[in-house]
GROMACS .gro file of C-alpha atoms in nm:
model
  303
    1MET     CA    1  11.155   6.270   7.754
    2GLY     CA    2  10.902   6.546   7.787
    3LYS     CA    3  10.805   6.438   8.137
    4LEU     CA    4  11.172   6.413   8.234
    5GLY     CA    5  11.244   6.764   8.106
    6SER     CA    6  10.937   6.899   8.286
    7SER     CA    7  11.046   6.731   8.610
    8VAL     CA    8  11.397   6.880   8.585
    9TYR     CA    9  11.252   7.222   8.508
   10ASN     CA   10  11.018   7.205   8.810
   11ARG     CA   11  11.305   7.110   9.036
   12LEU     CA   12  11.520   7.395   8.904
   13VAL     CA   13  11.238   7.641   8.970
   14ILE     CA   14  11.232   7.523   9.333
   15ILE     CA   15  11.609   7.491   9.381
   16ILE     CA   16  11.718   7.829   9.237
   17PRO     CA   17  11.544   8.043   9.505
   18TYR     CA   18  11.696   7.826   9.779
   19VAL     CA   19  12.043   7.857   9.625
   20TRP     CA   20  11.994   8.235   9.605
   21LEU     CA   21  11.885   8.241   9.971
   22LEU     CA   22  12.183   8.029  10.072
   23LEU     CA   23  12.442   8.241   9.890
   24PHE     CA   24  12.311   8.591   9.962
   25PHE     CA   25  12.140   8.555  10.300
   26LEU     CA   26  12.241   8.251  10.501
   27ALA     CA   27  12.610   8.261  10.408
   28PRO     CA   28  12.657   8.633  10.492
   29PHE     CA   29  12.455   8.589  10.810
   30PHE     CA   30  12.674   8.296  10.913
   31ILE     CA   31  12.987   8.506  10.853
   32VAL     CA   32  12.850   8.795  11.062
   33PHE     CA   33  12.743   8.555  11.339
   34ARG     CA   34  13.091   8.399  11.334
   35ILE     CA   35  13.249   8.741  11.380
   36SER     CA   36  13.008   8.819  11.666
   37LEU     CA   37  13.154   8.524  11.859
   38SER     CA   38  13.509   8.647  11.808
   39THR     CA   39  13.723   8.874  12.021
   40THR     CA   40  13.869   9.212  11.932
   41ALA     CA   41  14.232   9.213  11.818
   42ILE     CA   42  14.482   9.466  11.685
   43ALA     CA   43  14.505   9.319  11.340
   44MET     CA   44  14.351   9.334  10.995
   45PRO     CA   45  14.068   9.242  11.012
   46PRO     CA   46  14.045   9.365  11.374
   47TYR     CA   47  13.921   9.046  11.540
   48ASP     CA   48  14.042   8.705  11.645
   49PRO     CA   49  13.803   8.455  11.478
   50ALA     CA   50  13.622   8.206  11.698
   51PHE     CA   51  13.707   7.938  11.444
   52SER     CA   52  13.860   7.920  11.100
   53PHE     CA   53  13.726   7.750  10.790
   54SER     CA   54  14.062   7.575  10.761
   55ASP     CA   55  14.016   7.405  11.100
   56SER     CA   56  13.941   7.037  11.111
   57TRP     CA   57  13.594   6.923  11.218
   58ALA     CA   58  13.735   6.806  11.552
   59ASP     CA   59  13.886   7.149  11.620
   60VAL     CA   60  13.562   7.321  11.518
   61TRP     CA   61  13.356   7.109  11.759
   62ASP     CA   62  13.604   7.175  12.039
   63LYS     CA   63  13.577   7.550  11.978
   64ILE     CA   64  13.198   7.537  11.961
   65ALA     CA   65  13.193   7.398  12.315
   66SER     CA   66  13.393   7.700  12.433
   67PHE     CA   67  13.209   7.973  12.241
   68SER     CA   68  13.177   8.300  12.430
   69PHE     CA   69  12.870   8.522  12.407
   70ASP     CA   70  13.040   8.810  12.587
   71ASN     CA   71  12.964   9.047  12.299
   72TYR     CA   72  12.592   8.984  12.338
   73SER     CA   73  12.617   9.025  12.715
   74TYR     CA   74  12.792   9.356  12.656
   75LEU     CA   75  12.496   9.477  12.450
   76ILE     CA   76  12.262   9.399  12.739
   77ASP     CA   77  12.480   9.574  12.995
   78ASP     CA   78  12.530   9.893  12.788
   79PRO     CA   79  12.206  10.098  12.767
   80LEU     CA   80  12.328  10.270  12.448
   81TYR     CA   81  12.238   9.972  12.232
   82PHE     CA   82  11.901   9.909  12.395
   83ASN     CA   83  11.810  10.276  12.352
   84ALA     CA   84  11.927  10.263  11.990
   85TYR     CA   85  11.706   9.961  11.919
   86VAL     CA   86  11.404  10.121  12.087
   87SER     CA   87  11.461  10.453  11.912
   88SER     CA   88  11.501  10.283  11.573
   89VAL     CA   89  11.183  10.079  11.611
   90THR     CA   90  10.991  10.384  11.734
   91ILE     CA   91  11.107  10.612  11.452
   92ALA     CA   92  11.048  10.340  11.194
   93GLY     CA   93  10.700  10.267  11.335
   94ILE     CA   94  10.591  10.632  11.338
   95SER     CA   95  10.735  10.684  10.989
   96THR     CA   96  10.550  10.378  10.861
   97LEU     CA   97  10.221  10.504  11.005
   98LEU     CA   98  10.272  10.850  10.851
   99THR     CA   99  10.363  10.691  10.518
  100LEU     CA  100  10.046  10.480  10.527
  101LEU     CA  101   9.828  10.782  10.603
  102ILE     CA  102   9.974  10.970  10.306
  103ALA     CA  103  10.000  10.678  10.065
  104TYR     CA  104   9.649  10.535  10.109
  105PRO     CA  105   9.461  10.835   9.962
  106ILE     CA  106   9.714  10.849   9.676
  107ALA     CA  107   9.673  10.478   9.596
  108TYR     CA  108   9.294  10.502   9.635
  109GLY     CA  109   9.278  10.794   9.393
  110MET     CA  110   9.502  10.612   9.144
  111ALA     CA  111   9.290  10.296   9.162
  112ASN     CA  112   8.971  10.496   9.094
  113ALA     CA  113   9.122  10.713   8.821
  114PRO     CA  114   9.038  10.647   8.453
  115ARG     CA  115   9.234  10.355   8.315
  116SER     CA  116   9.387  10.574   8.046
  117ILE     CA  117   9.581  10.786   8.296
  118ARG     CA  118   9.676  10.514   8.547
  119PRO     CA  119  10.010  10.437   8.374
  120THR     CA  120  10.099  10.807   8.392
  121LEU     CA  121  10.015  10.818   8.761
  122LEU     CA  122  10.227  10.509   8.824
  123MET     CA  123  10.516  10.671   8.640
  124LEU     CA  124  10.485  10.980   8.860
  125VAL     CA  125  10.500  10.763   9.173
  126ILE     CA  126  10.821  10.589   9.065
  127LEU     CA  127  10.972  10.904   8.912
  128PRO     CA  128  11.186  10.985   9.222
  129PHE     CA  129  11.373  10.657   9.170
  130TRP     CA  130  11.522  10.806   8.854
  131THR     CA  131  11.735  11.026   9.080
  132SER     CA  132  12.004  10.906   9.318
  133PHE     CA  133  11.879  10.837   9.671
  134LEU     CA  134  12.168  11.036   9.819
  135ILE     CA  135  12.093  11.339   9.601
  136ARG     CA  136  11.728  11.333   9.706
  137VAL     CA  137  11.824  11.330  10.075
  138TYR     CA  138  12.073  11.614  10.022
  139ALA     CA  139  11.794  11.811   9.853
  140TRP     CA  140  11.596  11.800  10.178
  141ILE     CA  141  11.889  11.964  10.356
  142ALA     CA  142  11.851  12.263  10.123
  143ILE     CA  143  11.477  12.267  10.190
  144LEU     CA  144  11.474  12.224  10.569
  145LYS     CA  145  11.778  12.422  10.687
  146PRO     CA  146  11.707  12.756  10.865
  147GLU     CA  147  11.786  12.959  10.554
  148GLY     CA  148  11.632  12.697  10.326
  149LEU     CA  149  11.346  12.711  10.081
  150LEU     CA  150  11.074  12.612  10.330
  151ASN     CA  151  11.158  12.884  10.583
  152GLN     CA  152  11.197  13.144  10.310
  153LEU     CA  153  10.852  13.057  10.176
  154LEU     CA  154  10.687  13.069  10.519
  155ILE     CA  155  10.854  13.400  10.605
  156SER     CA  156  10.758  13.553  10.271
  157LEU     CA  157  10.395  13.452  10.333
  158ASN     CA  158  10.412  13.609  10.685
  159ILE     CA  159  10.324  13.274  10.843
  160ILE     CA  160  10.630  13.279  11.070
  161ASP     CA  161  10.859  13.557  11.193
  162SER     CA  162  11.175  13.353  11.255
  163PRO     CA  163  11.308  13.038  11.084
  164LEU     CA  164  11.186  12.702  11.210
  165ILE     CA  165  11.447  12.459  11.339
  166ILE     CA  166  11.360  12.140  11.153
  167LEU     CA  167  11.694  12.014  11.027
  168ASN     CA  168  11.891  11.796  11.272
  169THR     CA  169  11.574  11.688  11.451
  170ASN     CA  170  11.360  11.374  11.448
  171ILE     CA  171  11.100  11.563  11.245
  172ALA     CA  172  11.349  11.590  10.960
  173VAL     CA  173  11.414  11.216  10.987
  174TYR     CA  174  11.041  11.145  10.962
  175ILE     CA  175  11.014  11.370  10.657
  176GLY     CA  176  11.310  11.202  10.490
  177ILE     CA  177  11.188  10.847  10.555
  178VAL     CA  178  10.830  10.921  10.448
  179TYR     CA  179  10.946  11.089  10.129
  180SER     CA  180  11.203  10.822  10.042
  181TYR     CA  181  10.983  10.517  10.109
  182LEU     CA  182  10.646  10.653   9.996
  183PRO     CA  183  10.651  10.464   9.662
  184PHE     CA  184  10.709  10.136   9.850
  185MET     CA  185  10.379  10.197  10.030
  186VAL     CA  186  10.180  10.330   9.735
  187LEU     CA  187  10.254  10.047   9.492
  188PRO     CA  188  10.130   9.752   9.707
  189LEU     CA  189   9.823   9.952   9.811
  190TYR     CA  190   9.747  10.039   9.450
  191SER     CA  191   9.788   9.676   9.349
  192SER     CA  192   9.531   9.566   9.609
  193LEU     CA  193   9.284   9.847   9.546
  194GLU     CA  194   9.306   9.820   9.168
  195LYS     CA  195   9.204   9.451   9.177
  196MET     CA  196   8.907   9.514   9.406
  197ASP     CA  197   8.560   9.452   9.264
  198GLY     CA  198   8.381   9.786   9.254
  199THR     CA  199   8.041   9.622   9.253
  200LEU     CA  200   8.093   9.531   9.620
  201ILE     CA  201   8.087   9.901   9.714
  202GLU     CA  202   7.778   9.955   9.500
  203ALA     CA  203   7.605   9.662   9.668
  204ALA     CA  204   7.692   9.795  10.014
  205GLN     CA  205   7.555  10.139   9.926
  206ASP     CA  206   7.239   9.987   9.776
  207LEU     CA  207   7.184   9.811  10.108
  208GLY     CA  208   7.193  10.147  10.287
  209CYS     CA  209   7.557  10.160  10.394
  210PRO     CA  210   7.694  10.518  10.397
  211PRO     CA  211   8.009  10.580  10.190
  212ILE     CA  212   8.236  10.607  10.495
  213SER     CA  213   8.096  10.287  10.647
  214ALA     CA  214   8.128  10.114  10.310
  215PHE     CA  215   8.493  10.211  10.299
  216TRP     CA  216   8.571  10.070  10.645
  217ARG     CA  217   8.354   9.759  10.602
  218VAL     CA  218   8.447   9.668  10.244
  219THR     CA  219   8.735   9.863  10.090
  220PHE     CA  220   8.979   9.871  10.377
  221PRO     CA  221   8.948   9.502  10.477
  222LEU     CA  222   9.000   9.397  10.114
  223SER     CA  223   9.309   9.618  10.092
  224LEU     CA  224   9.470   9.475  10.407
  225PRO     CA  225   9.719   9.257  10.213
  226GLY     CA  226   9.848   9.571  10.043
  227VAL     CA  227   9.855   9.758  10.375
  228VAL     CA  228  10.059   9.485  10.543
  229ALA     CA  229  10.294   9.447  10.245
  230GLY     CA  230  10.352   9.823  10.223
  231CYS     CA  231  10.413   9.853  10.598
  232MET     CA  232  10.670   9.574  10.586
  233LEU     CA  233  10.845   9.730  10.284
  234VAL     CA  234  10.874  10.059  10.473
  235PHE     CA  235  10.928   9.946  10.831
  236ILE     CA  236  11.201   9.686  10.773
  237PRO     CA  237  11.450   9.910  10.585
  238ALA     CA  238  11.359  10.213  10.798
  239VAL     CA  239  11.471  10.036  11.118
  240GLY     CA  240  11.825   9.998  10.986
  241GLU     CA  241  11.835  10.329  10.798
  242PHE     CA  242  12.167  10.513  10.820
  243VAL     CA  243  12.186  10.782  10.551
  244ILE     CA  244  11.868  10.973  10.643
  245PRO     CA  245  11.935  10.996  11.020
  246ASP     CA  246  12.298  11.085  10.959
  247LEU     CA  247  12.227  11.367  10.712
  248LEU     CA  248  11.892  11.499  10.836
  249GLY     CA  249  11.888  11.395  11.200
  250GLY     CA  250  12.231  11.511  11.309
  251SER     CA  251  12.432  11.382  11.602
  252GLN     CA  252  12.139  11.376  11.846
  253THR     CA  253  11.938  11.120  11.650
  254LEU     CA  254  11.999  10.773  11.790
  255MET     CA  255  11.935  10.488  11.549
  256ILE     CA  256  12.090  10.146  11.526
  257GLY     CA  257  12.225  10.210  11.175
  258LYS     CA  258  12.438  10.498  11.300
  259THR     CA  259  12.547  10.290  11.599
  260LEU     CA  260  12.661  10.012  11.367
  261TRP     CA  261  12.853  10.259  11.154
  262ASN     CA  262  13.034  10.402  11.456
  263GLU     CA  263  13.125  10.059  11.590
  264PHE     CA  264  13.254   9.931  11.257
  265ASN     CA  265  13.443  10.239  11.140
  266SER     CA  266  13.520  10.459  11.442
  267ASN     CA  267  13.565  10.208  11.723
  268ARG     CA  268  13.681   9.925  11.495
  269ASP     CA  269  13.496   9.681  11.719
  270TRP     CA  270  13.378   9.431  11.462
  271PRO     CA  271  13.267   9.157  11.706
  272VAL     CA  272  13.030   9.389  11.894
  273SER     CA  273  12.910   9.538  11.565
  274SER     CA  274  12.834   9.192  11.432
  275ALA     CA  275  12.643   9.111  11.751
  276VAL     CA  276  12.439   9.431  11.703
  277ALA     CA  277  12.366   9.335  11.341
  278THR     CA  278  12.267   8.980  11.439
  279ILE     CA  279  12.016   9.100  11.700
  280LEU     CA  280  11.881   9.357  11.454
  281LEU     CA  281  11.821   9.081  11.200
  282LEU     CA  282  11.640   8.872  11.459
  283ILE     CA  283  11.421   9.171  11.547
  284LEU     CA  284  11.330   9.217  11.180
  285VAL     CA  285  11.242   8.850  11.144
  286ILE     CA  286  10.940   8.908  11.373
  287PRO     CA  287  10.747   9.138  11.132
  288ILE     CA  288  10.847   8.915  10.840
  289VAL     CA  289  10.694   8.610  11.011
  290PHE     CA  290  10.386   8.819  11.095
  291PHE     CA  291  10.356   8.922  10.730
  292GLN     CA  292  10.382   8.561  10.613
  293ASN     CA  293  10.108   8.455  10.856
  294VAL     CA  294   9.880   8.734  10.732
  295GLN     CA  295   9.947   8.634  10.371
  296ALA     CA  296   9.876   8.268  10.448
  297LYS     CA  297   9.544   8.357  10.613
  298ALA     CA  298   9.453   8.582  10.318
  299ASP     CA  299   9.528   8.299  10.074
  300GLU     CA  300   9.312   8.059  10.276
  301GLN     CA  301   9.024   8.305  10.277
  302GLY     CA  302   9.067   8.358   9.904
  303ARG     CA  303   9.028   7.989   9.842
   0.00000   0.00000   0.00000
């Protein structure tokens, strides 16, 4: 009886994640992909479905043979979407790099701090999550606008003579993304650095390795799993970010999240919007697969 209960428990542990994946990822993706094959219609919802769940299997197979990928062809023909994808990936990549450069020293300092104050430092890192994400982004509007706190401080210190134009530019978007996603970079880095054996650095220094060389030869390679995990946690949501570019970037900032919003709500073109979302998901699968390969190699080396 004990073995039977253990076997059932082991199967449930395996099945539950797959059920979760099926219900909250594959099923919504299938619905979006189904809409992307549809045609626009003046109705509610505003599309003519490629097939219906009430159709018989024979009807479904007949419709599959006549599926149209015109919506995807339209994305290729219109440079707006290609530029939006490229701009989103570029902004997300630069923001991820900036976040890494800021987060690594923070995580390194936390990992080398006395154990008694590490919980306090962790609490300070996650403290921004206690406030609404939208409120935090709106706060940056008050800081970055021409008459905002940043320009007032710089003018009062005689650093600048006239206000800097930061709001409604890509610089404001970078600031917003770095600030908002910084904890997602710090926590994986801290986890990797905190577990590192400090005697390895001491051994490298005893063998004549300078501190900087010891960092690049020992510390950084051992922290690569945290670097990759943090970059994925920042890059993937940043590519599809909508709130930060809309509030801080203004109308000139082109990102795929804003393009999706306009297609869904302004143009009411759900089939094209679904095609945009499908391609975006496929683009994001690439770094996820890369991350899994890095993790697999790290696990093999650990063994």
